PDB file of N, CA and C in Angstrom:
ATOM      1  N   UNK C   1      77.154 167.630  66.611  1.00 47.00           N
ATOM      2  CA  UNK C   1      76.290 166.700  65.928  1.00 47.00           C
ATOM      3  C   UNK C   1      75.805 167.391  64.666  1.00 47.00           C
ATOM      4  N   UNK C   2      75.582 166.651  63.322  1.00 48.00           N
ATOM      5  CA  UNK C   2      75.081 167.215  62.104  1.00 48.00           C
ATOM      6  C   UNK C   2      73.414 166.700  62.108  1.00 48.00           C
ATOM      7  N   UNK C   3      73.083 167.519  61.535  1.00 48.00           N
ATOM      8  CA  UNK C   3      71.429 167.001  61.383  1.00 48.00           C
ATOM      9  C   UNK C   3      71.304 167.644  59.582  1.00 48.00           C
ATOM     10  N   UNK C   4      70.753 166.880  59.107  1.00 50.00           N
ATOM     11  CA  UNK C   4      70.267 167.327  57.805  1.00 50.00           C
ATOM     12  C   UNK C   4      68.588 167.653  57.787  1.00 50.00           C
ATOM     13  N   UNK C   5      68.088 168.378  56.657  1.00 53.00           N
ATOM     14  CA  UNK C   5      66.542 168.678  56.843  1.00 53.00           C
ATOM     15  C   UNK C   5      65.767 167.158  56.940  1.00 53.00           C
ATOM     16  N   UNK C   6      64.974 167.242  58.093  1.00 53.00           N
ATOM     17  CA  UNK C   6      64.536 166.172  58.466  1.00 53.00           C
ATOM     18  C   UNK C   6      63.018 166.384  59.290  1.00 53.00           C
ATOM     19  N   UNK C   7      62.187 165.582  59.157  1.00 59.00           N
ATOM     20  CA  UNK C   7      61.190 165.733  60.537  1.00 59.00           C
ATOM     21  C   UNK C   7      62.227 164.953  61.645  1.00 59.00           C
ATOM     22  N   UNK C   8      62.813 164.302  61.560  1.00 62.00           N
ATOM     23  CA  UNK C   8      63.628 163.202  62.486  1.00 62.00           C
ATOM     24  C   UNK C   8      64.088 164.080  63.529  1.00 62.00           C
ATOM     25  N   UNK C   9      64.129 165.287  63.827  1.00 60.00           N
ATOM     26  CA  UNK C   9      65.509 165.723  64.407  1.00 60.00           C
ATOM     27  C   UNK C   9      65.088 165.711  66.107  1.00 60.00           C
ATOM     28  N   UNK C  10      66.753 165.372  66.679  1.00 64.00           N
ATOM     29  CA  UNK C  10      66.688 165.118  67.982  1.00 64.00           C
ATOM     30  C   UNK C  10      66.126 165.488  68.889  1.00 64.00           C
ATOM     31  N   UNK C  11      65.469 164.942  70.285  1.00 65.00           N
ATOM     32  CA  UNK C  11      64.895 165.648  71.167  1.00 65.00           C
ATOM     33  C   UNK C  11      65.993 165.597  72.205  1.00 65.00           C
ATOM     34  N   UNK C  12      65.764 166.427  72.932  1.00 64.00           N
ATOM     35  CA  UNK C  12      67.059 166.891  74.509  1.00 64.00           C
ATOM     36  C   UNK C  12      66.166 166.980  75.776  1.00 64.00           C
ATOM     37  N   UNK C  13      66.521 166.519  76.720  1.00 63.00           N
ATOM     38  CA  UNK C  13      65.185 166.954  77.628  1.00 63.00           C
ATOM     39  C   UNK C  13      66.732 166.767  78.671  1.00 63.00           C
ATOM     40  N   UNK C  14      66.696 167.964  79.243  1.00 64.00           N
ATOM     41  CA  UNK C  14      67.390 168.810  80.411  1.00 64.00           C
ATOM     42  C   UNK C  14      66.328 168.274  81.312  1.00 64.00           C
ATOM     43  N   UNK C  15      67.413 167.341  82.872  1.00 64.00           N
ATOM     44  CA  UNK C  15      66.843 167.323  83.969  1.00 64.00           C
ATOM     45  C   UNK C  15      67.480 168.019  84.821  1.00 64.00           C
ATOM     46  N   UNK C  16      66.714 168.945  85.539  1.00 66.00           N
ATOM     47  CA  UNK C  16      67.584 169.790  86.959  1.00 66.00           C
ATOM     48  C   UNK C  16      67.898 168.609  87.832  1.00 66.00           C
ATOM     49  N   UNK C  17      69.489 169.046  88.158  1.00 63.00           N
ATOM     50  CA  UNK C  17      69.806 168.218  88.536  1.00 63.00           C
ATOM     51  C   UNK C  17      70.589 168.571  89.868  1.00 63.00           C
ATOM     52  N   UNK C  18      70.263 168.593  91.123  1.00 63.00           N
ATOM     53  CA  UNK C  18      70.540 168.765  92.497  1.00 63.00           C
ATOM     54  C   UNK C  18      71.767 167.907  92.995  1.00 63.00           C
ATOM     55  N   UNK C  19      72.963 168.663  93.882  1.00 63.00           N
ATOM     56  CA  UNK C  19      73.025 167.641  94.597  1.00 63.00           C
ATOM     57  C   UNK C  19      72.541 167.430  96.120  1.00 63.00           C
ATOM     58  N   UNK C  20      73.023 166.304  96.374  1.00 66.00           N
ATOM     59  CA  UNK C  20      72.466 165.634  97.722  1.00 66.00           C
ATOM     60  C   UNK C  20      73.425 165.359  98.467  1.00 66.00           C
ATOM     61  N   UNK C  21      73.153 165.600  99.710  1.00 67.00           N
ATOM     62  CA  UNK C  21      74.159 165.267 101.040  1.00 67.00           C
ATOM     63  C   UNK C  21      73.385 164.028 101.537  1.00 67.00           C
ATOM     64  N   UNK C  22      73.780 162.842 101.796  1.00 72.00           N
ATOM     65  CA  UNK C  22      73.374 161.774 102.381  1.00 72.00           C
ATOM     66  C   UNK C  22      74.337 161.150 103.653  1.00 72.00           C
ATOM     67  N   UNK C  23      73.729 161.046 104.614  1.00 74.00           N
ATOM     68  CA  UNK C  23      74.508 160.325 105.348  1.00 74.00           C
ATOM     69  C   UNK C  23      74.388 159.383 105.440  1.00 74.00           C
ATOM     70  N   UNK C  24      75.682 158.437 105.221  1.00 78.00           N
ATOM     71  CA  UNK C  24      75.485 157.104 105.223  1.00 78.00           C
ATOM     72  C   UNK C  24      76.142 156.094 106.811  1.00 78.00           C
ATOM     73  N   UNK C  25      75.518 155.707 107.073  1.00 82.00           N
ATOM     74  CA  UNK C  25      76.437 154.639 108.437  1.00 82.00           C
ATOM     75  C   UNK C  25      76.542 153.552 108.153  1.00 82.00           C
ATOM     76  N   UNK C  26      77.535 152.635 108.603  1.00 83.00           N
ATOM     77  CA  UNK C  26      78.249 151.621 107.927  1.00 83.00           C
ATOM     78  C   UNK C  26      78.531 150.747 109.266  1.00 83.00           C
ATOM     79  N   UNK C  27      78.071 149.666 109.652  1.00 86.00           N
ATOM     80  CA  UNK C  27      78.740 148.911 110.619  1.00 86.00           C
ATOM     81  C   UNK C  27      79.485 147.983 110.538  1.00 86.00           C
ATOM     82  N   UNK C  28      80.503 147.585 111.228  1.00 87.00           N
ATOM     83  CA  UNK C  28      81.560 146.533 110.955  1.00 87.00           C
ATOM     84  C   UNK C  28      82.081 145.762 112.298  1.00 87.00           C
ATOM     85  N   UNK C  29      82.393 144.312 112.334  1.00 88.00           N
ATOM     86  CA  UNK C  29      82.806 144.041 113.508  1.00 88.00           C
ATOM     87  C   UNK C  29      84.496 143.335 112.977  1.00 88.00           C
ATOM     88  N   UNK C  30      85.282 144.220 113.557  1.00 89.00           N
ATOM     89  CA  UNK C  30      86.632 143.686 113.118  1.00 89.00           C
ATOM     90  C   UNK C  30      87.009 142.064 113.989  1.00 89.00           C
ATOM     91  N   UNK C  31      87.041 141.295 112.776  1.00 89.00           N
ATOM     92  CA  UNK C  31      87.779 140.077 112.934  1.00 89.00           C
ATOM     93  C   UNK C  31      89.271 139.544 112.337  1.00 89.00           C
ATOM     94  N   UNK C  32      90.095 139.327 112.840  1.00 92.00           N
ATOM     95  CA  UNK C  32      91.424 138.887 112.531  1.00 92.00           C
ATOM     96  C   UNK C  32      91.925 138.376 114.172  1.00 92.00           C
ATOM     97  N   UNK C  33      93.085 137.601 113.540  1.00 93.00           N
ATOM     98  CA  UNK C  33      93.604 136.407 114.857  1.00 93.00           C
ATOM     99  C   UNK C  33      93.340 136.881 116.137  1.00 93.00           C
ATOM    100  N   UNK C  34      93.685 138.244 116.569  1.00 94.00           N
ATOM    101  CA  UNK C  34      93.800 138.317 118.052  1.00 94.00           C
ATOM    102  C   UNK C  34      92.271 138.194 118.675  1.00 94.00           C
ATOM    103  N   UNK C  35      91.708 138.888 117.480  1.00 92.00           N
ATOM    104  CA  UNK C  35      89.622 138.866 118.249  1.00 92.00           C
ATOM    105  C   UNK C  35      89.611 137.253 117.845  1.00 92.00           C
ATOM    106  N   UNK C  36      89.676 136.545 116.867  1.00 93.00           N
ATOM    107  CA  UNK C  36      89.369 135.283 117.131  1.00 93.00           C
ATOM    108  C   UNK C  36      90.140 134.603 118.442  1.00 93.00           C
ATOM    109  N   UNK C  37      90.963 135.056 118.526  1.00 94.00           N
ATOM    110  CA  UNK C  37      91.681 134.193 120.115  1.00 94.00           C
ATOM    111  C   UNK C  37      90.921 134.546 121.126  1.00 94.00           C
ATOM    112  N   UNK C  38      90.500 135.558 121.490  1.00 94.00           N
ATOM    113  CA  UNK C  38      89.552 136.482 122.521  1.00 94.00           C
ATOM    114  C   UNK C  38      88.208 135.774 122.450  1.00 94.00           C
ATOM    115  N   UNK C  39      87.838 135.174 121.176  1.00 93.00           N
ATOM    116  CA  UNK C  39      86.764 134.762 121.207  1.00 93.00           C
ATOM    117  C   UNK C  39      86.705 132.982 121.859  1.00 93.00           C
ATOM    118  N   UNK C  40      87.720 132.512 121.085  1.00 94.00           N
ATOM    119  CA  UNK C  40      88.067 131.349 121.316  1.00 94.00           C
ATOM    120  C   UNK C  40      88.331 131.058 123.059  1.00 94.00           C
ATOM    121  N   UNK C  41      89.177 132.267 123.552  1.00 94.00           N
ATOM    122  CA  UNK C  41      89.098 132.064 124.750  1.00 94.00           C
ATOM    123  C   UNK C  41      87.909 132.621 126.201  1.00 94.00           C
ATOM    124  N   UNK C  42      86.994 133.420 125.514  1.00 94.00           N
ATOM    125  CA  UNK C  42      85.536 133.658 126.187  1.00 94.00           C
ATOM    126  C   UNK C  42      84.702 132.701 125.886  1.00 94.00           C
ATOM    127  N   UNK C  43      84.789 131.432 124.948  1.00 93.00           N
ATOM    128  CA  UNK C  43      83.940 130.484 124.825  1.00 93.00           C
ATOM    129  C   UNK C  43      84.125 129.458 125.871  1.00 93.00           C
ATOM    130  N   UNK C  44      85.663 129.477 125.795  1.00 93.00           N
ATOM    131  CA  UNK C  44      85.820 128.371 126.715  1.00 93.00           C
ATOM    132  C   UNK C  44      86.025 128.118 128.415  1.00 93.00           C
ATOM    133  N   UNK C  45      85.772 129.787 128.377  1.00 94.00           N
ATOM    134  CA  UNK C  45      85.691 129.910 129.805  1.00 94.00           C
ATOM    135  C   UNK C  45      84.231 129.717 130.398  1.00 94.00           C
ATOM    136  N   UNK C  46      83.354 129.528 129.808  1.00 92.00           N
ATOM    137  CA  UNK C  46      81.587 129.588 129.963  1.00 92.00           C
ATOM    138  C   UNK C  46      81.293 128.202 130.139  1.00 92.00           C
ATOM    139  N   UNK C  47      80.659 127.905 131.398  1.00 92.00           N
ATOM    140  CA  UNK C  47      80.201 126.945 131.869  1.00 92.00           C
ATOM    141  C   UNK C  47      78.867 126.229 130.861  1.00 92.00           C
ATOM    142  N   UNK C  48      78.972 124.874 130.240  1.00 91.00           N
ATOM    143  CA  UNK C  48      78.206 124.676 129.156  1.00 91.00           C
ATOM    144  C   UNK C  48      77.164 123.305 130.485  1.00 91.00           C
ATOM    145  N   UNK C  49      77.337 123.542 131.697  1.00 93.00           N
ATOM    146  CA  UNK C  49      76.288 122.765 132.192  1.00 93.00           C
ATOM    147  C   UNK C  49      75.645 122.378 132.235  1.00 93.00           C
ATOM    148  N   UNK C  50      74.561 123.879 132.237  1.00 92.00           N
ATOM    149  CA  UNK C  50      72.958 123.976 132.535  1.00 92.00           C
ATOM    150  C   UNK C  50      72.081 122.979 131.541  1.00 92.00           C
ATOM    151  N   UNK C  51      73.213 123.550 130.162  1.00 92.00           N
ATOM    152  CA  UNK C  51      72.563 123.084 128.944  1.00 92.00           C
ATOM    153  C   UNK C  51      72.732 121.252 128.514  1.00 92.00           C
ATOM    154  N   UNK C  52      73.691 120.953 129.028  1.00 91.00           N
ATOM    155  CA  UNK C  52      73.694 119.495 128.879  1.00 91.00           C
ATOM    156  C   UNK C  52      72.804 118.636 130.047  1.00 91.00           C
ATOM    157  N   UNK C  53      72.548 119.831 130.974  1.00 93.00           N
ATOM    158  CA  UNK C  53      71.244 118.895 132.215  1.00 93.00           C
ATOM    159  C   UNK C  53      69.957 119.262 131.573  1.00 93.00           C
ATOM    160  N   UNK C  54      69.718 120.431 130.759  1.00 92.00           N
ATOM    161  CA  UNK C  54      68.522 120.786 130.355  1.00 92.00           C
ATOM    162  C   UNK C  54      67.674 119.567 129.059  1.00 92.00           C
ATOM    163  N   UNK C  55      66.418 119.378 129.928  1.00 93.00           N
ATOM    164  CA  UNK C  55      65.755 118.304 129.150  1.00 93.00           C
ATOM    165  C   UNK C  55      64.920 118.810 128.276  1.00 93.00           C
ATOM    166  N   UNK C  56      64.765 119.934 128.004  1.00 94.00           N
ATOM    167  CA  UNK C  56      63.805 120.506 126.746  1.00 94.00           C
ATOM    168  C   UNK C  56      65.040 120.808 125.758  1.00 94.00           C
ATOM    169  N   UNK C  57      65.311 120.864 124.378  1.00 92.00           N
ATOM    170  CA  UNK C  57      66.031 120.593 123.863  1.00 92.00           C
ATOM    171  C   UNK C  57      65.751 122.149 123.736  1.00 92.00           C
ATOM    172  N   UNK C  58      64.760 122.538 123.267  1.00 93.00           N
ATOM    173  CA  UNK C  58      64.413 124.023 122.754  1.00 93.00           C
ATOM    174  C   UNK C  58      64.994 125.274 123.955  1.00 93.00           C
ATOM    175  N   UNK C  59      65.019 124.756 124.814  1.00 94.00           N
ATOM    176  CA  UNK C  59      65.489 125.787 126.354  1.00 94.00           C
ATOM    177  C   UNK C  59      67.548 125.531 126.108  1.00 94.00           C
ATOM    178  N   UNK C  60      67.976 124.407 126.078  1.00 93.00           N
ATOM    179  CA  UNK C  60      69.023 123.986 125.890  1.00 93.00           C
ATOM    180  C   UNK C  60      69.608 124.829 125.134  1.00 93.00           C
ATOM    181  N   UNK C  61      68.875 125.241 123.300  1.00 93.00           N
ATOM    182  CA  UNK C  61      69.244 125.856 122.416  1.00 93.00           C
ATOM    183  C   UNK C  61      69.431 127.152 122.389  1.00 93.00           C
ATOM    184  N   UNK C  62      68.506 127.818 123.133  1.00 93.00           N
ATOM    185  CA  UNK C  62      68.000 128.766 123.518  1.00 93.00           C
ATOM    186  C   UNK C  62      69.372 129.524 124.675  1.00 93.00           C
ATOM    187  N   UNK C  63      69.571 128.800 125.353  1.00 94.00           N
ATOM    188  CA  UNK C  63      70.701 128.993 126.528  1.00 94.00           C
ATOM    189  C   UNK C  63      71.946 129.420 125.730  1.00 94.00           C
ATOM    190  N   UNK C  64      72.391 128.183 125.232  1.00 93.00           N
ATOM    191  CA  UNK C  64      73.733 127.861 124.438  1.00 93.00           C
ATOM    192  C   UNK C  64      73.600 129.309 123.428  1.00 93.00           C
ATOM    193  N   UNK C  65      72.375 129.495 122.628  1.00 93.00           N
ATOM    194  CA  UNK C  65      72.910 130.828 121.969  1.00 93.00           C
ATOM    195  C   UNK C  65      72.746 131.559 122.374  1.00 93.00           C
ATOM    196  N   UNK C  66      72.507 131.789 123.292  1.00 94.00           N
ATOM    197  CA  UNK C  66      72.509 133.404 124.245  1.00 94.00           C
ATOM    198  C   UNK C  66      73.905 133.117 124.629  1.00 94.00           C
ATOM    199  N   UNK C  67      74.652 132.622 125.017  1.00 94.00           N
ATOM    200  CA  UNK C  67      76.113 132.403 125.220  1.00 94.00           C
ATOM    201  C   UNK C  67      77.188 132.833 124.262  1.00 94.00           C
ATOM    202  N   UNK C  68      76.478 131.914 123.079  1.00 93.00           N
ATOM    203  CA  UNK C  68      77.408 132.131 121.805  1.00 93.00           C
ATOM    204  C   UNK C  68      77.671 133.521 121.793  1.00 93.00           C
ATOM    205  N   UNK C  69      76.537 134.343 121.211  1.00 93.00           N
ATOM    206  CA  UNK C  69      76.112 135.505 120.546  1.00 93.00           C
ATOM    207  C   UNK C  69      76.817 136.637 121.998  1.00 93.00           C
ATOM    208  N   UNK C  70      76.946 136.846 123.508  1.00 94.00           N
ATOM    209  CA  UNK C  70      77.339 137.377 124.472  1.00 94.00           C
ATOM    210  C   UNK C  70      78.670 137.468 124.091  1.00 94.00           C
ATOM    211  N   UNK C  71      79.334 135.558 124.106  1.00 94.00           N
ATOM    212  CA  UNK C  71      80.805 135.948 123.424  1.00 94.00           C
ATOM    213  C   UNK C  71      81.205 136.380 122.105  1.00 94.00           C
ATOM    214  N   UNK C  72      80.092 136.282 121.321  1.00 92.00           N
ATOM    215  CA  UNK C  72      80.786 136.518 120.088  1.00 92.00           C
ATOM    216  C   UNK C  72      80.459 138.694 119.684  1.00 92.00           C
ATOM    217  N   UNK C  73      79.553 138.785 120.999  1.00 93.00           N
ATOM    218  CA  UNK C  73      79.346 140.717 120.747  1.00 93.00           C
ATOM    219  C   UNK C  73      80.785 140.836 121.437  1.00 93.00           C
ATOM    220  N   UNK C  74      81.098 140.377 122.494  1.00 94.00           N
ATOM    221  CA  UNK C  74      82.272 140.977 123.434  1.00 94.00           C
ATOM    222  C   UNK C  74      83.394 140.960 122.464  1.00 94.00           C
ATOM    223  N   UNK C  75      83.864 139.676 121.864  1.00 94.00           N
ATOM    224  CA  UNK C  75      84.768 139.743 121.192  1.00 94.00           C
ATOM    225  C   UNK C  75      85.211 140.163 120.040  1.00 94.00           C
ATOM    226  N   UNK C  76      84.079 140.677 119.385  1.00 92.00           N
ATOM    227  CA  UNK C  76      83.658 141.501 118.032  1.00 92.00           C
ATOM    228  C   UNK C  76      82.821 142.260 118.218  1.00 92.00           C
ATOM    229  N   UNK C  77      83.480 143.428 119.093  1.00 92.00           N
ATOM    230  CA  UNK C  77      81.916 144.876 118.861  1.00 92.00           C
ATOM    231  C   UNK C  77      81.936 145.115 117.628  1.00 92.00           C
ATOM    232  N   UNK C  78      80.688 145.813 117.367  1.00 91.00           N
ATOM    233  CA  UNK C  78      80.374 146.556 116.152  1.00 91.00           C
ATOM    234  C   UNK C  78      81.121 147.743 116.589  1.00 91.00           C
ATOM    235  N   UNK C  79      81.498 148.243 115.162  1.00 88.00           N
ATOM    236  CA  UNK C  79      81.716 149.765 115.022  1.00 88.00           C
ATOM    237  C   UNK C  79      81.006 150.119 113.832  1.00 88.00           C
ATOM    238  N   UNK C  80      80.881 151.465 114.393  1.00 87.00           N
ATOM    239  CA  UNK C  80      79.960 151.889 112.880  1.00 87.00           C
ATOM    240  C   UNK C  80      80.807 153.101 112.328  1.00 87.00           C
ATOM    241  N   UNK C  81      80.557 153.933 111.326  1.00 84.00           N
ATOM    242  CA  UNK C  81      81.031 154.652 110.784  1.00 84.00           C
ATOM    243  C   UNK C  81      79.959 155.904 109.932  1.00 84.00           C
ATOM    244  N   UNK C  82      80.432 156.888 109.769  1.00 82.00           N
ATOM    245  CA  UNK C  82      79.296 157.452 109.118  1.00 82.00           C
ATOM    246  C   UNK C  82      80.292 158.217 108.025  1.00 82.00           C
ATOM    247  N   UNK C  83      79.965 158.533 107.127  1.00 78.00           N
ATOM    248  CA  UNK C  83      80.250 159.067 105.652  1.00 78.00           C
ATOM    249  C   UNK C  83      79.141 159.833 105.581  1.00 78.00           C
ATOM    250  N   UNK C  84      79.568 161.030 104.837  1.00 69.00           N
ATOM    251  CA  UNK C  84      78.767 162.120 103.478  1.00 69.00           C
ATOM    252  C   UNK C  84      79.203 161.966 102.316  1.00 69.00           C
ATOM    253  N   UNK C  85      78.410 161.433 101.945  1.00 64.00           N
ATOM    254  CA  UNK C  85      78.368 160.714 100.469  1.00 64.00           C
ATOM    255  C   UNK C  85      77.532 162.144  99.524  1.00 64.00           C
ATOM    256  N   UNK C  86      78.170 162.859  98.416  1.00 59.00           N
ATOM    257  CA  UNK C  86      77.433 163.817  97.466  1.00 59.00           C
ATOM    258  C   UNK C  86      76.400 162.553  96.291  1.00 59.00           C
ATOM    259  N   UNK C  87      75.340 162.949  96.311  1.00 56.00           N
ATOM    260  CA  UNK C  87      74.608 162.214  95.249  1.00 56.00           C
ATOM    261  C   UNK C  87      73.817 163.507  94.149  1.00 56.00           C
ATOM    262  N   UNK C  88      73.709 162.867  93.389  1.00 51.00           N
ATOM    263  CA  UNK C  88      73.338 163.671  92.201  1.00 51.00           C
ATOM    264  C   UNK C  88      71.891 163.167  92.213  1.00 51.00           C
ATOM    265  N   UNK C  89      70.876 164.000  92.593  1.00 52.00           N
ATOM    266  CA  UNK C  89      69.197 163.822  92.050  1.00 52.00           C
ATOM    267  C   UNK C  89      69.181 163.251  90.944  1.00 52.00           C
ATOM    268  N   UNK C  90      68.279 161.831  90.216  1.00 53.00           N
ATOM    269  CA  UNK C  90      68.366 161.513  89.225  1.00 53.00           C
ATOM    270  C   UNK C  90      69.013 160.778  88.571  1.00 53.00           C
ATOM    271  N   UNK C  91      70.424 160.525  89.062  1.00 58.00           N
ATOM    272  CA  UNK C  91      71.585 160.049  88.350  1.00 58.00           C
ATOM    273  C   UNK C  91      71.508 158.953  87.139  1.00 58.00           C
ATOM    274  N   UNK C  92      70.664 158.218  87.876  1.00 61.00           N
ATOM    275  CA  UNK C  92      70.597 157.058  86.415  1.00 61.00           C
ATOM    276  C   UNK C  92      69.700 157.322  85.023  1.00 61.00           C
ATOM    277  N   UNK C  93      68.942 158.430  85.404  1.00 62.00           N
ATOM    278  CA  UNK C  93      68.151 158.806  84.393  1.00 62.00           C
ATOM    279  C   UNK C  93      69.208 159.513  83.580  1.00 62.00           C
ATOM    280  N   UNK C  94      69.871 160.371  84.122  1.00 66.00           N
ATOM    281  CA  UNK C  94      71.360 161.356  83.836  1.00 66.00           C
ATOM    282  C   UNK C  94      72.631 160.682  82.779  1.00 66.00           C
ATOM    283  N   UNK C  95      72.454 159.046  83.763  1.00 69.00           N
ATOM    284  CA  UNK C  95      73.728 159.003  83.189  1.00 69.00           C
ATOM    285  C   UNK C  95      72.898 157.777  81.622  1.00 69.00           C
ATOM    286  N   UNK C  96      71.715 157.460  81.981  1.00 72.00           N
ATOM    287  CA  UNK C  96      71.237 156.976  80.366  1.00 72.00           C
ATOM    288  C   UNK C  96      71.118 157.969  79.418  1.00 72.00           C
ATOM    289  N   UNK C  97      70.433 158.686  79.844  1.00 72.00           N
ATOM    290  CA  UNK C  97      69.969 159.633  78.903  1.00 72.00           C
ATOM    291  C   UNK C  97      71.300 160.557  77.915  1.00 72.00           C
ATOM    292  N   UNK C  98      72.899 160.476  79.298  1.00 74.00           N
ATOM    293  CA  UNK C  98      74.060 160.728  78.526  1.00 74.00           C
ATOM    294  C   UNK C  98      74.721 159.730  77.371  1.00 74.00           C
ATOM    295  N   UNK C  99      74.597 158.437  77.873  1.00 74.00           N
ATOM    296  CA  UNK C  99      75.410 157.365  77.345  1.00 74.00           C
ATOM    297  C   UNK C  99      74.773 157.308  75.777  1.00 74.00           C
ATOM    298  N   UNK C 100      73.458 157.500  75.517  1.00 74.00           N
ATOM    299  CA  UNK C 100      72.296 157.335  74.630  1.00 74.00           C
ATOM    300  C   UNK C 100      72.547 158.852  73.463  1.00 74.00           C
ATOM    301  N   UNK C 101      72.955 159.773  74.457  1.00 72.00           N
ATOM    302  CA  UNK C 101      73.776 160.992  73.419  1.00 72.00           C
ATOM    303  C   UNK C 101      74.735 160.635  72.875  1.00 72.00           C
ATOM    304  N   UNK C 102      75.696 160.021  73.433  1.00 73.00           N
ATOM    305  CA  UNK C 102      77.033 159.504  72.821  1.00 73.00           C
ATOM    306  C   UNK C 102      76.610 158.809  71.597  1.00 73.00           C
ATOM    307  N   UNK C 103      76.247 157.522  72.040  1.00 72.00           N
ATOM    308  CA  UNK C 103      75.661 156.253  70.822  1.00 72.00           C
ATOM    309  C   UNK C 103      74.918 157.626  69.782  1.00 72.00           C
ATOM    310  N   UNK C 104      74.145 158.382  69.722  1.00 68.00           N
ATOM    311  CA  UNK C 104      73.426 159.318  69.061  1.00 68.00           C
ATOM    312  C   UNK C 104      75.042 160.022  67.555  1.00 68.00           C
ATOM    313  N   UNK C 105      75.484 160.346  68.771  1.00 66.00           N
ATOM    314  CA  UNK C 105      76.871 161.647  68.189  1.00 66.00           C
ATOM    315  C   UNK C 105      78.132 160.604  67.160  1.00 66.00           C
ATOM    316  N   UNK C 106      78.153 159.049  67.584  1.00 64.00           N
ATOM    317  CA  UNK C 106      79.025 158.301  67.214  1.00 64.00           C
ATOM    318  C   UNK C 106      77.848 158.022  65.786  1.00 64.00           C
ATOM    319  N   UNK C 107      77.305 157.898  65.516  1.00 60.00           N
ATOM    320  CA  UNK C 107      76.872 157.209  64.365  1.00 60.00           C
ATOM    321  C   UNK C 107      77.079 157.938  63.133  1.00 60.00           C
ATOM    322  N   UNK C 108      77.644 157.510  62.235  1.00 61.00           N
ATOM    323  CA  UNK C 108      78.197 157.677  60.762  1.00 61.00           C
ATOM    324  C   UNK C 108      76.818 159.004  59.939  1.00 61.00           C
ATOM    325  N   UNK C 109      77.103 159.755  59.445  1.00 56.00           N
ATOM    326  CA  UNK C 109      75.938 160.735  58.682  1.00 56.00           C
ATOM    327  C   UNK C 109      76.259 160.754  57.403  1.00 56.00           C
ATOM    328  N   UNK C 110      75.115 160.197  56.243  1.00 57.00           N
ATOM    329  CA  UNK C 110      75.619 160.165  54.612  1.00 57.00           C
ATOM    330  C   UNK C 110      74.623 161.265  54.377  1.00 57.00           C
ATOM    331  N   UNK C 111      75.887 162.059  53.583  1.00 50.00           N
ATOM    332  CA  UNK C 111      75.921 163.311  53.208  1.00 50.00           C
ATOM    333  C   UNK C 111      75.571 163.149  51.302  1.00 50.00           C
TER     334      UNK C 111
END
């Protein structure tokens, strides 16, 4: 970068900058045809009785999704996953304060 005699001239401010170990966990329940068939076929094996004799509508609802949600954990467990992800302390302050040097270094100087 050129600087000519100026009061103007640039300031720099250095952040220490650490990294970081983070662990991250990630859950997922794999769906594609065969778990939807598994599902399709644990629904339809479940007796939907109780709930079509049940006269409180709210108990009815209540039933039926405790059903749903039973077949739909069995047939789609969660899995989770865990990652170490490196993070940089700061980063967005890091990466403005870089991008803002650039724009600084690109601009034209009349000499």
């Amino acid at each position: 970068m050129s600087v000519d005699i100026s009061d103007h001239l640039p300031i720099f401010c250095f952040l220490p900058c650490s990294k970081k170990f983070k662990r991250s966990t990630f859950s997922y329940r794999l769906i594609d045809e065969t778990t939807i068939a598994l599902f399709r076929s644990l629904i339809s094996e479940i007796s939907w009785e109780s709930e079509l004799l049940e006269i409180d509508p709210n108990k009815a609802y209540n039933s039926f999704f405790d059903k749903m949600i039973a077949g739909y954990d069995n047939a789609f467990p969660q899995h989770s996953v865990t990652k170490l992800s490196k993070k940089l302390g700061n980063h967005g302050l890091m990466l403005r304060l870089s991008r803002k040097l650039k724009k600084i270094s690109n601009v034209p100087h009349i000499h």
